[in-house]
Amino acid sequence: MTAAFPAVLPTYNRTPLRFERGEGSWLWATDGTRYLDLTSGIAVNALGHAHPDLVATLTAQAQALWHVSNLYEIPAQEKLAQALVDATFADTVFFTNSGTESAELAIKMVRKYWHEAGTPRETILSFEGAFHGRSTGAIAAAGSEKMTKGFGPLMPGFKSLPWGDHDALRAAMDDTVAAVMIEPIQGEGGIRPLPDACLKGLRDLCDQSGALLVLDEVQCGMGRTGRLFAHEWAGISPDVMMVAKGIGGGFPLGAVLATAKAAAGMGAGTHGSTYGGNPLACAVGAKVMEIITAEGFLDQVRRKSSALRQSLEGLVAAHPAVFAEVRGMGLLLGLKCRVPNTDMVKAAQAAQLLTVPAADNVIRLLPPLTITEDEITQAVTRLDKAAATLS
Ligand SMILES: *Cc1c(COP(=O)(O)O)cnc(C)c1O
């Protein structure tokens, strides 16, 4: 024991705030202060804190059965997989515990697909500003200096392209490209949406070359954009998709969705997870899925998104020295700042509003998908108040 070294590995620059209770869009700190939460645990608490149906499902499942090995059939896992297959392009699903693990399987699946094809291809194209997780594979995929420095040698097989550069992409799409891995909306990268036309063009390029299209919907999926998955807006579908964050509503759960063709090489023994898809996680995931896909749920996300977006446009106009623009879709919104984004996060916090910084000097607004119209009004009032302290 070295006294000076913190008991918690200090990889996070933490805000000195401790929460002890959450309900809906609100968090209570230990000093009793109530915060309006536009972080949702970074797009995780999609249904807010302590959603009564999730609490009931978790509690009932906890009393029945927490965990059994994937050596056995798991009905809750089958139920959630079927719900995802019924609602998406996918034929099959593997459950993980995080977005990073989903990225790892997506990479393995791509490699195995080309191995089985008998014409191995090794390069996965990715994009500057991307975030796919913190494993050795995922940091190599994202390729940024910030995440990879000191962690070499990096896993080979990735090539990072500039974001939004069609010519660079077209030039890179040769017959060594195994797959293209991309977030339809970059989250950590600063809420940077890929225009629908680009996603369509990317699908076409993949079809022409045979490369697989791997979408990372860990942050933008599960209803966050007002459709179940963000790529639905472009009318295309991927071959492989990574999901996590919102899918468990706060319970650690992730998934890889794939077509039968992309997944054909992944037979018994090719991949596994001790916890992935256990009864507790899948019971909660199935309830989240049921609520998000219920009639009218995504309509209300889209309605609230328009209301929030419109108010944010007004806020940008009212504080031109603080904000540059509104970005994003649905309830995955960003405000590009003219002041340092971390100053804005602090000012918002002083107004009892929680937001998340992102790259490109953006603050992210990721309310629970269940936020009420009144809470949206309160959020905008608090942002306005916070901005006024900075201009
Ligand atoms: C958060 C995130 C990940 C990593 O997920 P973890 O659950 O933290 O491992 C991967 N991709 C995207 C787009 C993310 O936002």
Coordinates of C-alpha atoms and ligand atoms in Angstrom, one line a residue:
M1 CA 0.0 0.0 0.0
T2 CA 1.4 3.4 -1.0
A3 CA -0.5 6.0 1.0
A4 CA -0.3 8.7 -1.7
F5 CA -1.8 6.6 -4.5
P6 CA -5.7 6.7 -4.6
A7 CA -7.5 3.5 -3.9
V8 CA -9.5 4.1 -7.1
L9 CA -7.2 4.0 -10.1
P10 CA -7.2 7.7 -11.1
T11 CA -8.1 7.3 -14.8
Y12 CA -11.0 9.8 -14.5
N13 CA -10.9 13.5 -13.8
R14 CA -13.9 13.4 -11.5
T15 CA -16.3 16.2 -10.6
P16 CA -16.6 16.3 -6.8
L17 CA -20.3 15.5 -6.7
R18 CA -21.8 12.4 -5.1
F19 CA -25.3 11.2 -5.8
E20 CA -27.4 9.1 -3.6
R21 CA -30.7 8.9 -5.3
G22 CA -32.3 9.2 -8.8
E23 CA -35.8 9.4 -10.1
G24 CA -36.8 10.0 -13.7
S25 CA -34.8 13.0 -15.0
W26 CA -33.5 14.0 -11.5
L27 CA -30.5 13.2 -9.3
W28 CA -30.1 14.1 -5.7
A29 CA -26.6 14.8 -4.4
T30 CA -25.5 13.9 -0.8
D31 CA -25.9 17.5 0.2
G32 CA -29.6 17.4 -0.8
T33 CA -29.2 19.5 -4.0
R34 CA -31.4 18.3 -6.8
Y35 CA -30.0 18.2 -10.4
L36 CA -31.8 17.9 -13.7
D37 CA -29.8 15.1 -15.4
L38 CA -29.1 15.7 -19.1
T39 CA -26.3 13.1 -19.0
S40 CA -28.3 9.9 -18.4
G41 CA -25.1 8.3 -17.4
I42 CA -23.9 9.1 -20.9
A43 CA -26.9 7.8 -22.8
V44 CA -27.3 4.8 -20.6
N45 CA -30.3 5.6 -18.4
A46 CA -32.6 5.8 -21.5
L47 CA -35.7 5.5 -19.3
G48 CA -34.5 7.8 -16.6
H49 CA -33.5 6.8 -13.0
A50 CA -35.4 4.1 -11.1
H51 CA -38.1 3.6 -13.8
P52 CA -40.8 1.7 -11.9
D53 CA -41.2 -1.1 -14.5
L54 CA -37.4 -1.7 -14.6
V55 CA -37.2 -1.7 -10.8
A56 CA -40.0 -4.3 -10.7
T57 CA -38.5 -6.4 -13.5
L58 CA -35.0 -6.3 -11.9
T59 CA -36.4 -7.1 -8.4
A60 CA -38.6 -10.0 -9.6
Q61 CA -35.7 -11.5 -11.7
A62 CA -33.3 -11.1 -8.8
Q63 CA -35.6 -13.1 -6.6
A64 CA -35.8 -15.9 -9.2
L65 CA -32.4 -16.3 -10.8
W66 CA -29.4 -14.0 -11.4
H67 CA -26.9 -15.9 -13.3
V68 CA -26.4 -19.2 -15.1
S69 CA -23.7 -20.0 -17.6
N70 CA -24.1 -19.8 -21.4
L71 CA -23.5 -23.6 -21.2
Y72 CA -27.3 -23.7 -20.8
E73 CA -30.2 -22.3 -22.7
I74 CA -31.4 -18.9 -21.3
P75 CA -35.0 -18.1 -22.1
A76 CA -34.7 -14.4 -21.2
Q77 CA -31.7 -14.1 -23.6
E78 CA -33.7 -15.8 -26.4
K79 CA -36.6 -13.5 -25.7
L80 CA -34.5 -10.3 -26.0
A81 CA -32.6 -11.6 -29.0
Q82 CA -35.9 -12.4 -30.8
A83 CA -37.2 -8.9 -30.0
L84 CA -34.1 -7.3 -31.5
V85 CA -34.2 -9.6 -34.5
D86 CA -37.9 -8.8 -35.1
A87 CA -37.3 -5.0 -34.8
T88 CA -34.1 -4.7 -37.0
F89 CA -32.1 -5.9 -40.0
A90 CA -30.4 -8.6 -37.8
D91 CA -30.8 -12.3 -38.0
T92 CA -28.8 -13.0 -34.9
V93 CA -27.5 -11.4 -31.7
F94 CA -24.7 -12.0 -29.2
F95 CA -24.9 -10.4 -25.8
T96 CA -22.0 -8.6 -24.1
N97 CA -21.6 -6.4 -21.0
S98 CA -20.4 -3.2 -22.7
G99 CA -19.8 -1.3 -25.9
T100 CA -16.1 -2.2 -25.8
E101 CA -16.9 -5.9 -25.8
S102 CA -19.3 -5.4 -28.6
A103 CA -16.6 -3.7 -30.6
E104 CA -14.2 -6.6 -30.0
L105 CA -16.7 -9.2 -31.3
A106 CA -17.6 -7.0 -34.3
I107 CA -13.9 -6.9 -35.2
K108 CA -13.5 -10.7 -34.7
M109 CA -16.7 -11.3 -36.8
V110 CA -15.3 -9.3 -39.7
R111 CA -12.0 -11.1 -39.5
K112 CA -13.7 -14.5 -39.4
Y113 CA -16.0 -13.6 -42.3
W114 CA -13.0 -12.9 -44.5
H115 CA -11.2 -16.0 -43.3
E116 CA -14.1 -18.1 -44.2
A117 CA -14.4 -16.4 -47.6
G118 CA -11.0 -17.8 -48.4
T119 CA -9.8 -14.4 -49.7
P120 CA -8.6 -12.8 -46.5
R121 CA -8.9 -9.1 -46.2
E122 CA -7.3 -7.4 -43.3
T123 CA -8.1 -3.7 -43.2
I124 CA -11.0 -2.2 -41.3
L125 CA -11.5 1.5 -42.2
S126 CA -12.5 3.8 -39.3
F127 CA -12.7 7.6 -38.9
E128 CA -11.0 10.4 -37.1
G129 CA -13.0 11.4 -34.0
A130 CA -14.4 7.9 -33.6
F131 CA -14.9 6.2 -30.3
H132 CA -15.4 2.5 -30.0
G133 CA -14.2 1.8 -26.5
R134 CA -11.0 1.3 -24.5
S135 CA -9.8 -2.2 -25.3
T136 CA -6.6 -2.7 -27.3
G137 CA -8.7 -3.4 -30.4
A138 CA -11.1 -0.5 -29.9
I139 CA -8.3 2.1 -29.3
A140 CA -6.5 0.8 -32.4
A141 CA -9.8 1.1 -34.3
A142 CA -10.3 4.7 -33.2
G143 CA -6.6 5.4 -33.7
S144 CA -6.5 8.8 -31.9
E145 CA -3.2 9.8 -30.3
K146 CA -5.0 10.7 -27.1
M147 CA -6.3 7.1 -26.5
T148 CA -3.4 5.1 -28.0
K149 CA -0.3 7.0 -26.7
G150 CA 1.8 4.7 -24.5
F151 CA -0.3 1.6 -25.2
G152 CA 1.6 0.3 -28.3
P153 CA 2.2 -1.8 -30.1
L154 CA -1.3 -1.2 -31.5
M155 CA -3.3 -4.0 -32.9
P156 CA -2.8 -3.9 -36.7
G157 CA -5.5 -3.9 -39.3
F158 CA -7.0 -0.5 -39.0
K159 CA -6.8 2.6 -41.2
S160 CA -8.3 5.8 -39.9
L161 CA -9.7 8.3 -42.5
P162 CA -10.7 11.9 -42.1
W163 CA -14.3 12.4 -41.1
G164 CA -16.6 13.5 -43.9
D165 CA -14.0 13.2 -46.7
H166 CA -15.7 11.4 -49.5
D167 CA -12.7 11.4 -51.8
A168 CA -10.4 9.9 -49.2
L169 CA -13.0 7.2 -48.5
R170 CA -13.5 6.3 -52.2
A171 CA -9.7 6.2 -52.7
A172 CA -9.3 3.9 -49.6
M173 CA -12.1 1.4 -50.7
D174 CA -10.0 -1.1 -52.5
D175 CA -10.2 -4.9 -52.3
T176 CA -8.1 -5.1 -49.1
V177 CA -10.9 -3.5 -47.2
A178 CA -12.7 -6.0 -45.0
A179 CA -15.1 -3.6 -43.4
V180 CA -15.9 0.0 -42.6
M181 CA -16.6 0.8 -39.0
I182 CA -18.5 4.0 -38.2
E183 CA -20.8 5.7 -35.8
P184 CA -23.8 7.2 -37.6
I185 CA -23.5 10.1 -35.2
Q186 CA -20.2 10.5 -33.5
G187 CA -20.9 10.9 -29.7
E188 CA -17.5 11.4 -27.9
G189 CA -16.3 13.0 -31.2
G190 CA -18.6 16.0 -30.6
I191 CA -22.1 15.0 -31.8
R192 CA -21.2 14.9 -35.4
P193 CA -23.9 13.2 -37.5
L194 CA -23.1 11.5 -40.8
P195 CA -25.6 12.9 -43.3
D196 CA -28.1 10.3 -44.6
A197 CA -26.7 10.7 -48.1
C198 CA -23.2 9.8 -46.9
L199 CA -24.5 6.7 -45.0
K200 CA -26.3 5.6 -48.2
G201 CA -23.2 6.3 -50.2
L202 CA -21.1 4.3 -47.8
R203 CA -23.6 1.4 -48.0
D204 CA -23.2 1.5 -51.8
L205 CA -19.4 1.5 -51.7
C206 CA -19.5 -1.5 -49.3
D207 CA -21.9 -3.3 -51.6
Q208 CA -19.7 -2.7 -54.6
S209 CA -16.5 -3.9 -52.9
G210 CA -18.0 -6.6 -50.8
A211 CA -16.7 -5.0 -47.5
L212 CA -19.0 -5.3 -44.5
L213 CA -20.6 -2.2 -43.0
V214 CA -20.2 -2.2 -39.2
L215 CA -22.2 0.5 -37.4
D216 CA -21.4 1.5 -33.9
E217 CA -24.8 2.5 -32.4
V218 CA -23.6 2.1 -28.8
Q219 CA -24.5 5.8 -28.1
C220 CA -26.9 6.7 -30.9
G221 CA -29.0 3.5 -30.8
M222 CA -31.9 2.3 -28.7
G223 CA -34.3 5.2 -29.5
R224 CA -31.9 8.0 -28.8
T225 CA -32.4 9.7 -32.2
G226 CA -36.2 9.1 -32.3
R227 CA -35.9 5.9 -34.3
L228 CA -34.9 2.6 -32.7
F229 CA -31.6 2.8 -34.5
A230 CA -30.1 5.9 -36.1
H231 CA -29.3 4.2 -39.4
E232 CA -33.0 3.8 -40.0
W233 CA -33.2 7.5 -40.9
A234 CA -31.0 6.8 -43.9
G235 CA -33.1 3.8 -45.0
I236 CA -30.1 1.5 -45.1
S237 CA -29.0 -1.4 -42.9
P238 CA -25.6 -2.5 -41.8
D239 CA -24.1 -6.1 -41.8
V240 CA -23.0 -5.9 -38.2
M241 CA -24.0 -3.4 -35.4
M242 CA -22.6 -2.7 -32.0
V243 CA -25.1 -1.8 -29.3
A244 CA -24.8 -1.1 -25.5
K245 CA -25.5 1.9 -23.2
G246 CA -29.3 2.4 -23.5
I247 CA -30.1 -1.3 -24.1
G248 CA -29.8 -2.1 -20.4
G249 CA -31.3 1.2 -19.1
G250 CA -28.4 1.3 -16.5
F251 CA -27.8 -2.5 -16.1
P252 CA -24.5 -3.4 -17.9
L253 CA -25.6 -5.0 -21.2
G254 CA -24.4 -4.8 -24.7
A255 CA -25.0 -6.7 -28.0
V256 CA -23.7 -7.4 -31.4
L257 CA -26.4 -7.7 -34.0
A258 CA -25.6 -9.3 -37.4
T259 CA -26.9 -10.7 -40.6
A260 CA -26.7 -14.5 -41.0
K261 CA -24.2 -13.9 -43.8
A262 CA -21.8 -11.8 -41.7
A263 CA -22.1 -14.1 -38.7
A264 CA -21.8 -17.4 -40.7
G265 CA -18.3 -18.2 -39.4
M266 CA -19.2 -17.7 -35.7
G267 CA -20.0 -21.3 -34.7
A268 CA -19.6 -23.0 -31.4
G269 CA -16.3 -22.2 -29.6
T270 CA -15.5 -19.1 -31.7
H271 CA -16.6 -16.6 -29.0
G272 CA -18.0 -16.4 -25.6
S273 CA -18.7 -14.5 -22.4
T274 CA -19.2 -15.5 -18.8
Y275 CA -21.7 -12.9 -18.0
G276 CA -22.9 -11.8 -21.4
G277 CA -26.7 -12.3 -21.7
N278 CA -27.3 -13.6 -18.2
P279 CA -30.9 -13.8 -16.9
L280 CA -30.7 -10.6 -14.8
A281 CA -29.3 -8.5 -17.6
C282 CA -31.7 -9.9 -20.3
A283 CA -34.8 -9.6 -18.2
V284 CA -34.0 -5.9 -17.8
G285 CA -33.0 -5.5 -21.4
A286 CA -36.2 -7.1 -22.6
K287 CA -38.3 -4.7 -20.5
V288 CA -36.3 -1.7 -21.9
M289 CA -36.9 -3.0 -25.4
E290 CA -40.6 -3.5 -24.7
I291 CA -41.0 0.1 -23.5
I292 CA -39.0 1.7 -26.3
T293 CA -40.8 -0.2 -29.1
A294 CA -44.2 0.3 -27.6
E295 CA -46.7 2.2 -29.7
G296 CA -46.1 5.9 -29.5
F297 CA -42.9 5.9 -27.5
L298 CA -40.5 7.0 -30.3
D299 CA -43.1 9.5 -31.5
Q300 CA -42.9 11.2 -28.1
V301 CA -39.0 11.2 -28.4
R302 CA -39.3 12.9 -31.8
R303 CA -41.8 15.5 -30.4
K304 CA -39.7 16.3 -27.4
S305 CA -36.6 16.5 -29.6
S306 CA -38.2 19.2 -31.8
A307 CA -39.3 21.2 -28.8
L308 CA -35.8 21.0 -27.2
R309 CA -34.0 21.7 -30.4
Q310 CA -36.1 24.7 -31.2
S311 CA -35.4 26.2 -27.7
L312 CA -31.7 25.5 -28.1
E313 CA -31.7 27.3 -31.4
G314 CA -33.2 30.3 -29.5
L315 CA -30.5 29.9 -26.8
V316 CA -27.7 30.0 -29.4
A317 CA -29.3 33.2 -30.9
A318 CA -29.5 34.7 -27.4
H319 CA -25.9 33.9 -26.4
P320 CA -23.8 34.2 -29.6
A321 CA -20.7 34.7 -27.5
V322 CA -21.2 31.4 -25.7
F323 CA -22.7 29.1 -28.2
A324 CA -21.9 28.5 -31.9
E325 CA -24.5 26.0 -33.0
V326 CA -26.9 23.1 -32.1
R327 CA -25.9 19.6 -33.4
G328 CA -27.4 16.2 -33.4
M329 CA -30.7 14.4 -33.7
G330 CA -33.4 13.3 -31.4
L331 CA -32.3 13.5 -27.8
L332 CA -28.6 13.1 -28.8
L333 CA -27.9 16.8 -29.0
G334 CA -24.8 19.0 -28.7
L335 CA -24.1 22.6 -28.3
K336 CA -20.9 23.7 -29.9
C337 CA -19.4 26.3 -27.6
R338 CA -17.4 29.5 -28.1
V339 CA -16.3 29.5 -24.5
P340 CA -14.4 26.4 -23.3
N341 CA -17.0 23.6 -23.1
T342 CA -15.8 22.6 -19.6
D343 CA -16.6 26.1 -18.4
M344 CA -20.1 25.7 -19.8
V345 CA -20.5 22.3 -18.0
K346 CA -19.4 23.9 -14.7
A347 CA -21.8 26.9 -15.2
A348 CA -24.7 24.5 -16.0
Q349 CA -23.8 22.5 -12.9
A350 CA -24.0 25.6 -10.8
A351 CA -27.5 26.1 -12.2
Q352 CA -28.2 22.4 -11.1
L353 CA -28.2 21.0 -14.6
L354 CA -25.9 18.1 -15.6
T355 CA -24.4 17.9 -19.1
V356 CA -21.4 16.0 -20.6
P357 CA -18.5 17.5 -22.5
A358 CA -17.4 16.0 -25.9
A359 CA -14.6 16.6 -28.3
D360 CA -14.7 19.6 -30.7
N361 CA -15.7 21.9 -27.8
V362 CA -19.2 20.6 -27.5
I363 CA -21.4 20.0 -24.5
R364 CA -23.8 17.0 -24.9
L365 CA -27.4 17.0 -23.9
L366 CA -28.6 13.5 -23.4
P367 CA -31.8 13.6 -21.4
P368 CA -33.6 10.4 -20.5
L369 CA -36.0 9.6 -23.4
T370 CA -38.8 9.9 -20.8
I371 CA -38.0 13.6 -20.0
T372 CA -41.2 15.6 -19.7
E373 CA -42.0 18.8 -21.6
D374 CA -41.9 20.8 -18.4
E375 CA -38.5 19.4 -17.6
I376 CA -37.3 20.4 -21.1
T377 CA -38.5 24.0 -20.3
Q378 CA -36.6 23.9 -17.0
A379 CA -33.5 22.6 -18.7
V380 CA -33.5 25.4 -21.2
T381 CA -34.1 28.0 -18.4
R382 CA -31.1 26.6 -16.5
L383 CA -28.9 26.6 -19.6
D384 CA -29.9 30.2 -20.3
K385 CA -29.1 31.2 -16.8
A386 CA -25.7 29.4 -16.9
A387 CA -24.8 31.0 -20.3
A388 CA -25.6 34.4 -18.9
T389 CA -23.0 33.9 -16.3
L390 CA -20.4 33.3 -19.0
S391 CA -21.2 36.1 -21.5
Ligands
LIG1 C1 -19.5 4.4 -25.0 C2 -19.2 4.0 -26.3 C3 -18.5 2.8 -26.6 C4 -17.9 2.0 -25.5 O1 -18.8 1.5 -24.6 P1 -18.4 1.0 -23.1 O2 -19.7 0.4 -22.6 O3 -17.9 2.1 -22.4 O4 -17.4 -0.1 -23.3 C5 -18.3 2.4 -27.9 N1 -18.8 3.1 -28.9 C6 -19.5 4.2 -28.7 C7 -20.0 5.0 -29.9 C8 -19.7 4.7 -27.4 O5 -20.4 5.9 -27.3

